[in-house]
Short mmCIF file of C-alpha atoms in Angstrom, two decimals:
data_model
loop_
_atom_site.label_atom_id
_atom_site.label_comp_id
_atom_site.label_asym_id
_atom_site.label_seq_id
_atom_site.Cartn_x
_atom_site.Cartn_y
_atom_site.Cartn_z
CA MET A 1 -47.30 -167.20 -78.10
CA ASP A 2 -49.67 -170.14 -78.60
CA ILE A 3 -51.49 -172.23 -76.02
CA ASN A 4 -48.97 -175.05 -76.40
CA PHE A 5 -46.13 -172.66 -75.52
CA ASN A 6 -48.01 -171.62 -72.38
CA LYS A 7 -48.65 -175.21 -71.34
CA ASN A 8 -44.98 -176.08 -71.86
CA GLU A 9 -43.98 -173.03 -69.82
CA ASP A 10 -46.27 -173.94 -66.92
CA HIS A 11 -45.02 -177.53 -66.87
CA ASN A 12 -41.33 -176.64 -67.04
CA LYS A 13 -41.58 -173.87 -64.45
CA LEU A 14 -43.22 -176.34 -62.07
CA LEU A 15 -40.19 -178.61 -62.56
CA LEU A 16 -37.93 -175.63 -61.80
CA SER A 17 -39.95 -174.83 -58.68
CA ASP A 18 -39.51 -178.43 -57.54
CA LEU A 19 -35.76 -178.14 -58.16
CA ASN A 20 -35.52 -174.97 -56.05
CA ARG A 21 -37.56 -176.56 -53.25
CA LYS A 22 -35.26 -179.59 -53.17
CA LEU A 23 -32.16 -177.39 -53.25
CA GLY A 24 -33.52 -175.42 -50.30
CA LYS A 25 -33.82 -178.63 -48.31
CA VAL A 26 -30.32 -179.79 -49.31
CA HIS A 27 -28.84 -176.44 -48.27
CA LEU A 28 -29.96 -177.09 -44.68
CA GLY A 29 -27.50 -179.98 -44.45
CA GLY A 30 -28.15 -181.88 -41.24
CA GLY A 31 -31.08 -179.61 -40.36
CA LYS A 32 -31.77 -176.41 -38.42
CA LYS A 33 -31.12 -177.92 -34.96
CA ARG A 34 -27.68 -179.17 -35.93
CA ILE A 35 -26.88 -175.82 -37.55
CA GLU A 36 -27.80 -174.10 -34.27
CA LYS A 37 -25.52 -176.47 -32.32
CA HIS A 38 -22.75 -175.75 -34.81
CA HIS A 39 -23.17 -171.99 -34.36
CA ALA A 40 -23.18 -172.42 -30.57
CA LYS A 41 -19.58 -173.70 -30.85
CA GLY A 42 -18.61 -170.42 -32.53
CA LYS A 43 -18.34 -172.07 -35.94
CA LEU A 44 -19.75 -171.13 -39.34
CA THR A 45 -21.46 -173.82 -41.43
CA ALA A 46 -19.79 -175.17 -44.57
CA ARG A 47 -21.93 -172.97 -46.82
CA GLU A 48 -21.38 -169.90 -44.66
CA ARG A 49 -17.63 -170.47 -44.77
CA ILE A 50 -17.62 -170.72 -48.57
CA ASP A 51 -19.85 -167.67 -49.01
CA TYR A 52 -17.57 -165.62 -46.74
CA LEU A 53 -14.46 -166.77 -48.58
CA LEU A 54 -15.70 -166.08 -52.13
CA ASP A 55 -15.55 -162.58 -53.62
CA ASP A 56 -19.20 -162.89 -54.63
CA ALA A 57 -21.27 -165.93 -53.67
CA GLU A 58 -23.63 -165.27 -56.58
CA LYS A 59 -20.78 -165.64 -59.06
CA SER A 60 -20.24 -169.29 -58.27
CA ILE A 61 -21.50 -172.71 -59.34
CA GLU A 62 -22.07 -175.66 -57.03
CA ILE A 63 -20.88 -179.14 -57.92
CA ALA A 64 -22.99 -182.18 -56.98
CA ALA A 65 -25.43 -180.49 -54.60
CA PHE A 66 -27.68 -183.56 -54.87
CA ALA A 67 -24.93 -186.11 -54.13
CA GLY A 68 -26.38 -188.80 -51.89
CA GLU A 69 -30.01 -187.74 -52.49
CA GLY A 70 -32.27 -190.65 -51.55
CA MET A 71 -29.29 -192.81 -50.59
CA TYR A 72 -28.28 -194.13 -47.13
CA GLU A 73 -31.76 -193.59 -45.70
CA GLU A 74 -31.17 -196.45 -43.26
CA HIS A 75 -28.23 -194.43 -41.90
CA GLY A 76 -30.19 -191.20 -41.59
CA GLY A 77 -29.27 -189.84 -45.03
CA CYS A 78 -26.31 -187.84 -46.26
CA PRO A 79 -27.48 -184.47 -47.69
CA SER A 80 -25.16 -183.19 -50.41
CA GLY A 81 -22.81 -186.07 -49.63
CA GLY A 82 -21.78 -184.34 -46.40
CA VAL A 83 -19.51 -181.94 -48.28
CA VAL A 84 -20.09 -178.70 -50.21
CA VAL A 85 -18.11 -178.03 -53.40
CA LYS A 86 -18.21 -174.75 -55.33
CA ILE A 87 -16.27 -173.09 -58.14
CA GLY A 88 -15.98 -169.35 -57.59
CA TYR A 89 -13.51 -166.49 -57.19
CA VAL A 90 -11.17 -165.55 -54.33
CA GLN A 91 -9.28 -162.28 -54.80
CA GLY A 92 -10.28 -162.37 -58.45
CA ARG A 93 -8.80 -165.84 -58.98
CA GLN A 94 -11.01 -168.74 -60.00
CA VAL A 95 -10.78 -171.57 -57.47
CA ILE A 96 -12.60 -174.71 -56.37
CA VAL A 97 -13.56 -174.90 -52.68
CA VAL A 98 -14.30 -178.15 -50.80
CA ALA A 99 -15.90 -177.79 -47.34
CA ASN A 100 -16.93 -180.64 -45.05
CA ASP A 101 -20.44 -180.21 -43.65
CA ALA A 102 -20.10 -181.08 -39.96
CA THR A 103 -23.90 -180.84 -39.48
CA VAL A 104 -24.13 -184.13 -41.41
CA LYS A 105 -22.82 -186.98 -39.23
CA ALA A 106 -20.03 -184.69 -37.94
CA GLY A 107 -18.71 -184.43 -41.50
CA ALA A 108 -18.06 -188.19 -41.73
CA TRP A 109 -17.20 -189.68 -45.10
CA PHE A 110 -19.83 -191.87 -46.76
CA PRO A 111 -18.99 -193.65 -50.04
CA ILE A 112 -20.59 -190.81 -52.02
CA THR A 113 -18.53 -188.28 -50.00
CA GLY A 114 -15.39 -189.89 -51.34
CA LYS A 115 -16.70 -189.85 -54.90
CA LYS A 116 -17.63 -186.18 -54.61
CA ASN A 117 -14.24 -185.18 -53.18
CA LEU A 118 -12.51 -187.07 -55.98
CA ARG A 119 -14.68 -185.27 -58.52
CA ALA A 120 -13.61 -181.93 -57.04
CA GLN A 121 -9.94 -182.94 -57.29
CA GLU A 122 -10.49 -184.17 -60.85
CA ILE A 123 -11.86 -180.76 -61.82
CA ALA A 124 -8.86 -179.09 -60.16
CA MET A 125 -6.37 -181.34 -61.98
CA GLU A 126 -8.03 -181.10 -65.41
CA ASN A 127 -8.18 -177.30 -65.25
CA LYS A 128 -5.16 -176.63 -63.02
CA LEU A 129 -7.46 -174.76 -60.65
CA PRO A 130 -6.29 -173.85 -57.15
CA ILE A 131 -8.20 -175.94 -54.61
CA ILE A 132 -9.08 -174.86 -51.08
CA TYR A 133 -10.11 -177.42 -48.44
CA LEU A 134 -12.14 -176.30 -45.42
CA VAL A 135 -11.73 -179.33 -43.15
CA ASP A 136 -14.23 -180.27 -40.44
CA SER A 137 -14.68 -184.03 -40.47
CA ALA A 138 -14.84 -187.00 -38.12
CA GLY A 139 -13.29 -189.19 -40.83
CA VAL A 140 -14.63 -192.36 -42.43
CA TYR A 141 -18.22 -193.33 -41.55
CA LEU A 142 -17.33 -196.59 -39.83
CA PRO A 143 -20.58 -198.55 -40.46
CA MET A 144 -19.75 -198.32 -44.20
CA GLN A 145 -15.95 -198.46 -44.02
CA ASP A 146 -15.78 -201.39 -46.45
CA GLU A 147 -17.29 -199.18 -49.18
CA ILE A 148 -15.01 -196.18 -48.65
CA PHE A 149 -11.65 -197.40 -47.36
CA PRO A 150 -9.45 -199.58 -49.60
CA ASP A 151 -10.25 -199.36 -53.32
CA LYS A 152 -8.73 -197.25 -56.07
CA GLU A 153 -11.58 -194.74 -56.10
CA HIS A 154 -11.97 -194.67 -52.31
CA PHE A 155 -10.73 -192.48 -49.44
CA GLY A 156 -7.00 -193.12 -49.93
CA ARG A 157 -7.11 -191.79 -53.49
CA ILE A 158 -7.64 -188.31 -52.04
CA PHE A 159 -4.11 -188.23 -50.61
CA ARG A 160 -2.62 -189.70 -53.77
CA ASN A 161 -4.27 -186.83 -55.64
CA ASN A 162 -2.86 -184.33 -53.12
CA ALA A 163 0.61 -185.54 -54.04
CA VAL A 164 -0.04 -185.56 -57.79
CA MET A 165 -1.50 -182.04 -57.74
CA SER A 166 1.50 -180.80 -55.82
CA SER A 167 3.79 -182.23 -58.52
CA MET A 168 1.63 -180.48 -61.15
CA GLY A 169 2.11 -177.13 -59.42
CA ILE A 170 -1.59 -176.80 -58.52
CA THR A 171 -2.06 -174.63 -55.44
CA GLN A 172 -3.67 -176.44 -52.48
CA ILE A 173 -4.59 -174.62 -49.28
CA ALA A 174 -6.26 -176.31 -46.30
CA ALA A 175 -7.86 -174.78 -43.23
CA VAL A 176 -8.60 -177.12 -40.31
CA MET A 177 -11.77 -175.62 -38.82
CA GLY A 178 -12.94 -178.59 -36.76
CA SER A 179 -12.06 -182.26 -36.44
CA CYS A 180 -9.37 -183.73 -38.66
CA VAL A 181 -8.64 -187.26 -37.56
CA ALA A 182 -6.96 -190.53 -38.53
CA GLY A 183 -6.17 -190.89 -42.27
CA GLY A 184 -7.96 -187.61 -42.93
CA ALA A 185 -5.19 -185.80 -41.06
CA TYR A 186 -2.94 -186.26 -44.09
CA LEU A 187 -5.09 -184.10 -46.40
CA PRO A 188 -4.24 -180.67 -44.93
CA ILE A 189 -0.61 -181.58 -44.34
CA MET A 190 -0.21 -182.78 -47.93
CA SER A 191 -1.50 -179.41 -49.09
CA ASP A 192 0.92 -176.56 -49.83
CA GLU A 193 -0.13 -174.57 -46.80
CA ALA A 194 -2.24 -175.44 -43.75
CA LEU A 195 -4.11 -173.25 -41.30
CA ILE A 196 -5.79 -174.26 -38.05
CA VAL A 197 -8.44 -172.47 -35.96
CA ASP A 198 -7.61 -172.12 -32.28
CA LYS A 199 -9.73 -174.13 -29.84
CA THR A 200 -12.06 -175.57 -32.54
CA GLY A 201 -9.57 -177.12 -34.94
CA SER A 202 -7.67 -180.31 -34.13
CA ILE A 203 -5.45 -182.74 -36.02
CA PHE A 204 -4.35 -186.16 -34.84
CA LEU A 205 -3.98 -189.69 -36.09
CA ALA A 206 -5.82 -190.96 -33.01
CA GLY A 207 -7.98 -189.05 -30.51
CA SER A 208 -7.54 -189.07 -26.74
CA TYR A 209 -9.81 -192.09 -26.16
CA LEU A 210 -7.96 -194.23 -28.68
CA VAL A 211 -4.58 -193.08 -27.34
CA LYS A 212 -5.66 -194.14 -23.85
CA ALA A 213 -6.83 -197.53 -25.12
CA ALA A 214 -3.76 -198.12 -27.30
CA ILE A 215 -0.85 -196.99 -25.13
CA GLY A 216 -2.42 -196.02 -21.79
CA GLU A 217 -1.56 -192.31 -22.07
CA SER A 218 -4.06 -189.83 -20.64
CA ILE A 219 -4.22 -186.57 -22.59
CA ASP A 220 -6.92 -184.16 -23.76
CA ASN A 221 -7.58 -183.53 -27.46
CA GLU A 222 -6.48 -179.88 -27.37
CA THR A 223 -3.06 -180.72 -25.94
CA LEU A 224 -2.81 -183.74 -28.23
CA GLY A 225 -3.49 -181.95 -31.50
CA GLY A 226 -4.87 -178.44 -31.11
CA ALA A 227 -3.76 -175.22 -32.78
CA THR A 228 -1.09 -174.30 -30.24
CA THR A 229 0.41 -177.79 -30.38
CA HIS A 230 0.68 -177.86 -34.17
CA CYS A 231 1.72 -174.24 -34.71
CA GLU A 232 4.24 -173.99 -31.86
CA ILE A 233 5.43 -177.51 -31.03
CA SER A 234 5.02 -179.98 -33.93
CA GLY A 235 5.20 -177.40 -36.74
CA VAL A 236 2.58 -179.40 -38.63
CA THR A 237 0.48 -176.31 -39.49
CA ASP A 238 1.65 -172.98 -40.89
CA TYR A 239 -0.91 -170.47 -39.59
CA LYS A 240 -2.96 -170.13 -36.42
CA ALA A 241 -6.34 -168.39 -36.70
CA LYS A 242 -8.46 -167.10 -33.84
CA ASP A 243 -11.78 -168.06 -35.45
CA ASP A 244 -13.36 -169.16 -38.74
CA LYS A 245 -13.44 -165.70 -40.32
CA ASP A 246 -9.81 -165.04 -39.38
CA ALA A 247 -8.80 -168.30 -41.07
CA LEU A 248 -10.75 -167.42 -44.20
CA ASP A 249 -9.23 -163.92 -44.25
CA LYS A 250 -5.78 -165.48 -44.14
CA ILE A 251 -6.67 -167.66 -47.15
CA LYS A 252 -7.76 -164.54 -49.00
CA ASN A 253 -4.40 -162.91 -48.26
CA ILE A 254 -2.53 -165.99 -49.47
CA MET A 255 -4.57 -166.13 -52.69
CA ASP A 256 -3.90 -162.44 -53.29
CA LYS A 257 -0.19 -163.14 -53.80
CA ILE A 258 -0.37 -166.07 -56.24
CA GLY A 259 1.26 -165.52 -59.64
CA ALA A 260 -0.47 -165.37 -63.01
CA VAL A 261 -1.57 -168.51 -64.82
CA GLU A 262 -0.75 -169.76 -68.29
CA SER A 263 -3.50 -169.64 -70.90
CA ALA A 264 -4.69 -172.42 -73.18
CA GLY A 265 -5.54 -169.73 -75.71
CA PHE A 266 -9.29 -170.23 -76.09
CA HIS A 267 -10.78 -167.24 -77.86
CA LYS A 268 -13.00 -164.72 -76.11
CA LYS A 269 -14.63 -161.50 -77.27
CA GLU A 270 -17.03 -159.14 -75.59
CA SER A 271 -20.14 -161.01 -74.51
CA LYS A 272 -23.50 -160.43 -76.19
CA SER A 273 -26.94 -161.39 -74.95
CA PRO A 274 -28.76 -164.10 -76.94
CA ALA A 275 -30.87 -162.91 -79.87
CA GLU A 276 -33.89 -164.68 -78.35
CA ASP A 277 -35.04 -164.32 -74.74
CA PRO A 278 -33.70 -167.14 -72.48
CA GLU A 279 -36.89 -166.82 -70.41
CA GLU A 280 -38.67 -168.43 -73.35
CA LEU A 281 -36.72 -171.69 -72.93
CA PHE A 282 -39.49 -172.92 -70.65
CA GLY A 283 -42.11 -172.53 -73.38
CA VAL A 284 -39.99 -173.81 -76.27
CA LEU A 285 -39.09 -177.12 -74.60
CA PRO A 286 -42.02 -179.60 -74.84
CA ARG A 287 -43.58 -180.96 -71.67
CA LYS A 288 -43.51 -184.48 -73.14
CA ARG A 289 -40.16 -186.12 -73.78
CA SER A 290 -41.52 -187.78 -76.93
CA ASP A 291 -42.63 -184.53 -78.61
CA GLN A 292 -40.69 -182.98 -81.47
CA TYR A 293 -39.25 -179.45 -81.47
CA ASP A 294 -36.57 -177.43 -83.26
CA MET A 295 -33.30 -177.49 -81.28
CA MET A 296 -32.29 -174.22 -82.96
CA GLU A 297 -34.97 -172.57 -80.81
CA ILE A 298 -32.96 -173.68 -77.77
CA ILE A 299 -29.57 -172.79 -79.27
CA ASN A 300 -30.69 -169.25 -80.17
CA ARG A 301 -31.54 -168.66 -76.50
CA LEU A 302 -28.15 -169.90 -75.24
CA ILE A 303 -25.59 -168.39 -77.61
CA ASP A 304 -24.46 -164.80 -78.18
CA ALA A 305 -26.54 -163.00 -80.79
CA ASP A 306 -25.39 -163.25 -84.42
CA SER A 307 -22.58 -165.69 -83.59
CA PHE A 308 -23.84 -168.98 -85.07
CA GLU A 309 -22.25 -170.41 -88.20
CA GLU A 310 -23.76 -173.79 -89.02
CA TYR A 311 -21.50 -176.54 -90.37
CA LYS A 312 -22.93 -178.83 -93.08
CA ALA A 313 -26.44 -177.47 -92.56
CA GLY A 314 -28.04 -179.60 -95.25
CA PHE A 315 -26.35 -182.89 -94.38
CA GLY A 316 -26.92 -185.24 -91.45
CA GLN A 317 -29.68 -183.04 -90.14
CA THR A 318 -30.56 -184.96 -86.96
CA ILE A 319 -27.40 -183.50 -85.43
CA ILE A 320 -26.79 -179.75 -85.57
CA THR A 321 -23.15 -178.69 -85.69
CA GLY A 322 -21.85 -175.16 -85.77
CA TYR A 323 -19.51 -172.52 -84.40
CA ALA A 324 -20.85 -169.93 -81.96
CA ARG A 325 -20.00 -167.86 -78.89
CA ILE A 326 -21.31 -168.23 -75.36
CA ASP A 327 -20.66 -165.26 -73.08
CA GLY A 328 -17.98 -164.23 -75.57
CA TRP A 329 -16.17 -167.59 -75.62
CA ALA A 330 -15.80 -169.33 -78.99
CA VAL A 331 -17.43 -172.78 -78.90
CA GLY A 332 -18.32 -175.63 -81.23
CA ILE A 333 -21.86 -176.88 -80.70
CA VAL A 334 -22.97 -180.47 -81.28
CA ALA A 335 -26.71 -180.76 -80.65
CA ASN A 336 -29.39 -183.35 -81.29
CA GLN A 337 -32.07 -182.00 -83.62
CA ARG A 338 -35.45 -183.03 -82.21
CA LYS A 339 -37.73 -182.34 -85.16
CA ILE A 340 -38.43 -184.76 -88.00
CA VAL A 341 -36.29 -183.80 -90.99
CA LYS A 342 -36.49 -184.61 -94.69
CA THR A 343 -33.33 -185.52 -96.60
CA LYS A 344 -32.49 -184.52 -100.17
CA LYS A 345 -33.44 -188.06 -101.19
CA GLY A 346 -36.93 -187.47 -99.83
CA GLU A 347 -36.46 -189.75 -96.84
CA MET A 348 -37.83 -188.84 -93.41
CA GLN A 349 -35.50 -189.01 -90.40
CA PHE A 350 -36.74 -189.03 -86.80
CA GLY A 351 -35.66 -186.22 -84.51
CA GLY A 352 -33.41 -187.16 -81.61
CA VAL A 353 -32.05 -190.22 -83.44
CA ILE A 354 -28.46 -190.39 -84.69
CA TYR A 355 -28.20 -191.63 -88.30
CA SER A 356 -25.03 -192.55 -90.18
CA ASP A 357 -24.80 -189.22 -91.98
CA SER A 358 -25.27 -187.30 -88.71
CA ALA A 359 -22.56 -189.34 -86.97
CA ASP A 360 -20.19 -188.76 -89.90
CA LYS A 361 -20.84 -185.02 -89.83
CA ALA A 362 -20.34 -184.79 -86.07
CA THR A 363 -17.06 -186.71 -86.31
CA ARG A 364 -15.66 -184.30 -88.89
CA PHE A 365 -16.84 -181.26 -86.93
CA ILE A 366 -15.31 -182.49 -83.65
CA ALA A 367 -12.00 -183.00 -85.48
CA ASN A 368 -12.22 -179.45 -86.85
CA CYS A 369 -12.79 -177.99 -83.39
CA ASN A 370 -9.76 -179.85 -82.07
CA GLN A 371 -7.71 -178.54 -84.98
CA LYS A 372 -8.77 -174.95 -84.18
CA LYS A 373 -8.60 -175.20 -80.35
CA ILE A 374 -12.30 -174.52 -79.92
CA PRO A 375 -14.05 -175.99 -76.82
CA LEU A 376 -17.01 -178.27 -77.55
CA VAL A 377 -20.53 -177.98 -76.14
CA PHE A 378 -22.84 -180.99 -76.46
CA LEU A 379 -26.59 -180.41 -76.13
CA GLN A 380 -28.20 -183.79 -75.50
CA ASP A 381 -31.74 -184.81 -76.35
CA VAL A 382 -31.09 -188.19 -77.91
CA THR A 383 -32.90 -191.51 -78.00
CA GLY A 384 -29.96 -193.37 -79.55
CA PHE A 385 -28.70 -194.54 -82.94
CA MET A 386 -31.06 -195.58 -85.75
CA VAL A 387 -31.83 -199.30 -85.84
CA GLY A 388 -33.17 -201.66 -88.50
CA SER A 389 -31.80 -203.52 -91.53
CA LYS A 390 -31.27 -200.41 -93.65
CA SER A 391 -29.15 -198.75 -90.97
CA GLU A 392 -27.24 -201.92 -90.14
CA HIS A 393 -26.47 -202.63 -93.78
CA GLY A 394 -25.40 -199.01 -94.20
CA GLY A 395 -22.79 -199.35 -91.46
CA ILE A 396 -24.41 -197.45 -88.58
CA ILE A 397 -22.17 -199.25 -86.08
CA LYS A 398 -19.03 -198.14 -87.93
CA ASP A 399 -20.22 -194.53 -88.26
CA GLY A 400 -21.28 -194.45 -84.62
CA ALA A 401 -17.90 -195.85 -83.61
CA LYS A 402 -16.15 -193.05 -85.52
CA MET A 403 -18.14 -190.45 -83.60
CA VAL A 404 -17.43 -192.12 -80.25
CA ASN A 405 -13.74 -192.26 -81.22
CA ALA A 406 -13.67 -188.54 -81.97
CA VAL A 407 -15.39 -187.68 -78.68
CA SER A 408 -13.09 -190.00 -76.72
CA ASN A 409 -9.85 -188.62 -78.20
CA SER A 410 -10.85 -184.97 -78.23
CA VAL A 411 -8.21 -182.82 -76.50
CA VAL A 412 -10.18 -179.56 -76.30
CA PRO A 413 -12.40 -179.19 -73.23
CA LYS A 414 -15.90 -180.63 -73.58
CA PHE A 415 -19.07 -179.49 -71.81
CA THR A 416 -22.31 -181.45 -71.81
CA VAL A 417 -25.85 -180.23 -71.17
CA VAL A 418 -28.54 -182.92 -70.86
CA ILE A 419 -31.66 -181.07 -71.99
CA GLY A 420 -34.03 -183.99 -72.49
CA ASN A 421 -33.48 -187.63 -73.31
CA SER A 422 -30.06 -189.21 -72.85
CA TYR A 423 -30.59 -192.82 -73.79
CA GLY A 424 -28.29 -195.72 -74.59
CA ALA A 425 -25.32 -195.27 -76.87
CA GLY A 426 -26.62 -191.78 -77.66
CA ASN A 427 -25.43 -190.76 -74.20
CA TYR A 428 -21.95 -192.02 -75.06
CA ALA A 429 -21.68 -190.45 -78.52
CA MET A 430 -22.93 -187.11 -77.17
CA CYS A 431 -20.24 -187.00 -74.48
CA GLY A 432 -21.85 -188.55 -71.41
CA LYS A 433 -20.02 -188.71 -68.09
CA ALA A 434 -17.84 -191.63 -69.24
CA TYR A 435 -16.25 -189.40 -71.91
CA ASP A 436 -14.67 -186.84 -69.57
CA PRO A 437 -16.64 -183.65 -70.06
CA ARG A 438 -15.07 -180.90 -67.95
CA LEU A 439 -18.58 -180.25 -66.63
CA ILE A 440 -21.83 -182.12 -67.27
CA VAL A 441 -25.14 -180.67 -66.15
CA ALA A 442 -28.80 -181.60 -66.58
CA TRP A 443 -31.94 -179.54 -66.87
CA PRO A 444 -34.91 -180.59 -64.69
CA THR A 445 -36.41 -182.08 -67.88
CA ALA A 446 -33.56 -184.57 -68.37
CA GLU A 447 -33.82 -188.36 -68.40
CA LEU A 448 -30.75 -190.63 -68.35
CA ALA A 449 -31.08 -194.36 -68.97
CA VAL A 450 -30.52 -197.19 -71.43
CA MET A 451 -34.01 -196.43 -72.79
CA SER A 452 -37.21 -194.66 -71.74
CA GLY A 453 -39.29 -196.06 -68.89
CA ASN A 454 -42.10 -196.92 -71.30
CA SER A 455 -39.83 -198.85 -73.68
CA ALA A 456 -37.99 -200.60 -70.88
CA ALA A 457 -41.25 -201.69 -69.24
CA LYS A 458 -42.45 -203.20 -72.52
CA VAL A 459 -39.20 -205.11 -73.05
CA LEU A 460 -39.03 -206.37 -69.47
CA MET A 461 -42.69 -207.36 -69.53
CA GLN A 462 -42.18 -209.40 -72.72
CA ILE A 463 -39.24 -211.19 -71.09
CA GLU A 464 -41.31 -211.91 -67.98
CA LYS A 465 -44.24 -213.18 -70.05
CA ALA A 466 -41.97 -215.46 -72.09
CA SER A 467 -40.46 -216.86 -68.90
CA LEU A 468 -43.86 -217.59 -67.40
CA GLU A 469 -45.14 -219.18 -70.63
CA LYS A 470 -42.19 -221.59 -70.56
CA ASP A 471 -43.51 -222.75 -67.20
CA GLY A 472 -46.98 -223.15 -68.65
CA LYS A 473 -48.39 -220.00 -67.04
CA LYS A 474 -50.22 -217.16 -68.72
CA LEU A 475 -50.86 -213.67 -67.44
CA SER A 476 -54.35 -212.19 -67.58
CA GLU A 477 -54.79 -208.77 -69.19
CA GLU A 478 -55.16 -207.24 -65.74
CA GLU A 479 -51.96 -208.91 -64.50
CA GLU A 480 -50.11 -207.72 -67.61
CA GLN A 481 -51.17 -204.13 -66.94
CA GLU A 482 -50.18 -204.41 -63.28
CA LEU A 483 -46.75 -205.82 -64.18
CA PHE A 484 -46.23 -203.12 -66.81
CA ALA A 485 -47.16 -200.31 -64.39
CA LYS A 486 -44.94 -201.70 -61.63
CA THR A 487 -41.95 -202.09 -63.95
CA LYS A 488 -42.43 -198.65 -65.52
CA ASP A 489 -42.73 -196.94 -62.13
CA ARG A 490 -39.46 -198.49 -60.92
CA TYR A 491 -37.66 -197.61 -64.15
CA ASP A 492 -39.06 -194.06 -64.21
CA GLN A 493 -37.48 -193.42 -60.81
CA GLN A 494 -34.11 -194.46 -62.20
CA VAL A 495 -34.30 -192.22 -65.30
CA SER A 496 -34.96 -189.14 -63.13
CA PRO A 497 -32.28 -186.42 -63.25
CA TYR A 498 -32.20 -186.56 -59.43
CA TYR A 499 -31.27 -190.25 -59.50
CA ALA A 500 -28.36 -189.39 -61.80
CA ALA A 501 -27.32 -186.35 -59.78
CA SER A 502 -27.36 -188.26 -56.48
CA ARG A 503 -24.76 -190.65 -57.93
CA ILE A 504 -22.76 -187.80 -59.54
CA TRP A 505 -23.42 -189.03 -63.07
CA THR A 506 -23.98 -185.32 -63.64
CA ASP A 507 -22.38 -182.39 -61.81
CA ALA A 508 -25.64 -180.54 -61.22
CA ILE A 509 -29.29 -180.07 -62.09
CA ILE A 510 -29.54 -176.45 -63.15
CA ASP A 511 -32.01 -173.75 -64.04
CA PRO A 512 -31.88 -173.69 -67.89
CA ARG A 513 -31.27 -169.94 -67.72
CA ASP A 514 -27.97 -170.62 -65.90
CA THR A 515 -26.56 -172.72 -68.77
CA ARG A 516 -24.51 -169.84 -70.20
CA LYS A 517 -22.98 -169.16 -66.77
CA TRP A 518 -21.93 -172.79 -66.31
CA ILE A 519 -20.35 -173.06 -69.75
CA SER A 520 -18.61 -169.68 -69.47
CA MET A 521 -17.12 -170.43 -66.04
CA GLY A 522 -16.18 -173.90 -67.25
CA ILE A 523 -14.26 -172.56 -70.25
CA GLU A 524 -12.60 -169.92 -68.08
CA ALA A 525 -11.38 -172.74 -65.80
CA ALA A 526 -10.25 -174.84 -68.76
CA ASP A 527 -8.33 -171.89 -70.21
CA GLN A 528 -5.89 -172.19 -67.27
CA ALA A 529 -4.72 -175.62 -68.49
CA PRO A 530 -2.86 -175.46 -71.84
CA ILE A 531 -3.47 -178.43 -74.15
CA GLU A 532 -0.48 -180.75 -73.87
CA LYS A 533 -1.10 -183.38 -76.56
CA PRO A 534 -2.19 -183.37 -80.21
CA PHE A 535 -5.55 -184.64 -81.40
CA ASN A 536 -5.18 -188.18 -82.74
CA MET A 537 -8.02 -190.60 -83.43
CA GLY A 538 -5.71 -193.60 -83.69
CA VAL A 539 -6.71 -196.61 -85.78
CA LEU A 540 -10.07 -195.94 -87.39
CA GLN A 541 -12.10 -197.93 -89.89
CA THR A 542 -13.16 -195.65 -92.73
#
């Protein structure tokens, strides 16, 4: 190992340490004092409930842990969006679990809470995964009701999805383990089966105070909508549990009886470890986002040993395409090559840039994977498409459009890993969030934006200077530097992987060594949803 490898390793492991520190804080939800108050009521926290329910908490992946990070500070914050979402196994069956975190504003729904719940339902619908709701929520966060209540992607969409999933035959089980009020009361009752915990769970459209104000009736919440009421009088719920663990045990028993699933037919063999040590990922990946490196060094530490078959190796070399296996699953890999390459014509091509020949190659490869029913894995470290007169005259827009078309119309499941840069149209062509990857994750080294902070600051500064010069003003060299630094600092905050994760532009920021686990569990989920339509790219300019 050389000194550069060691410096890269130190830098990237510091980023990982920062990730783990931030995750530790997020996992505390509303904080230790609120967790203690929660326990004093005889209740488990959202994370404790999920860990108890799953066969093995270690064999799970968490969706959108950083949802809401740095948002809503004026409202006291909303760690993890006030809801915990994990994909794991219950009685050997892969499921997605959604648990309200009542230590965060009593589990109230912020705008990002709605987005995160909808993402969980989207994953369930795409993969036909059973979904389990652990309900403990005060309902919509009223100070922000205008941002969560009425729109298509707001609170009401949850119940629409309940109905659609039921028609699709997707198992939905809900356990009411705390408050379940107003519109939120429909979620468990629109599920296939509903449980309620005695004395701590309650369901009603309006609580006792509102009932008194509305119709003058005096009644306590337990009599109004507690477990005894709904299990023995209204018949709204199906099972009565004595405490949280009893409710979770009942869910396990229900899951144990569910029938087998169909298979999409994705191919799996016995898993092999990568030929190169995944621990070395930290040293291979440069500490500077502008530095060049060989993406094959990353690929060889992610895929099963001796499984890679490169497609069109000598053509369009700024994108690597090839067939491989990850944890035994057959995959097609589309990856940005980050080293400068030399073409047969003797021309130099910049790493991380998509050229016409690379786009053409990727398009053909994506079509092949769809033809063969092979899931696609995109490894992003891209600065965008090549610009300039030569590229424009050569039809870069047309070739880029063909690649975007292939990604958009792909019917096999797609998985995206943002390793480094994810800039501009490169994000789109390499299956960014807008192109429906089943899962999209980022490494701590990722940056997502229209362009890098440095480039954006230069562009914005030139615009500002031109505007001032029109008014007869001129910036001094010192003022220029100050404006540049201020603009770059603001933009750098927005390209951070945490900024993207807080808004659920990605599903998670992960330890690079967990990449194989995420892709393997993602394909296993996708294999439960047979492909229902043929691959068709529609009208395409050739």
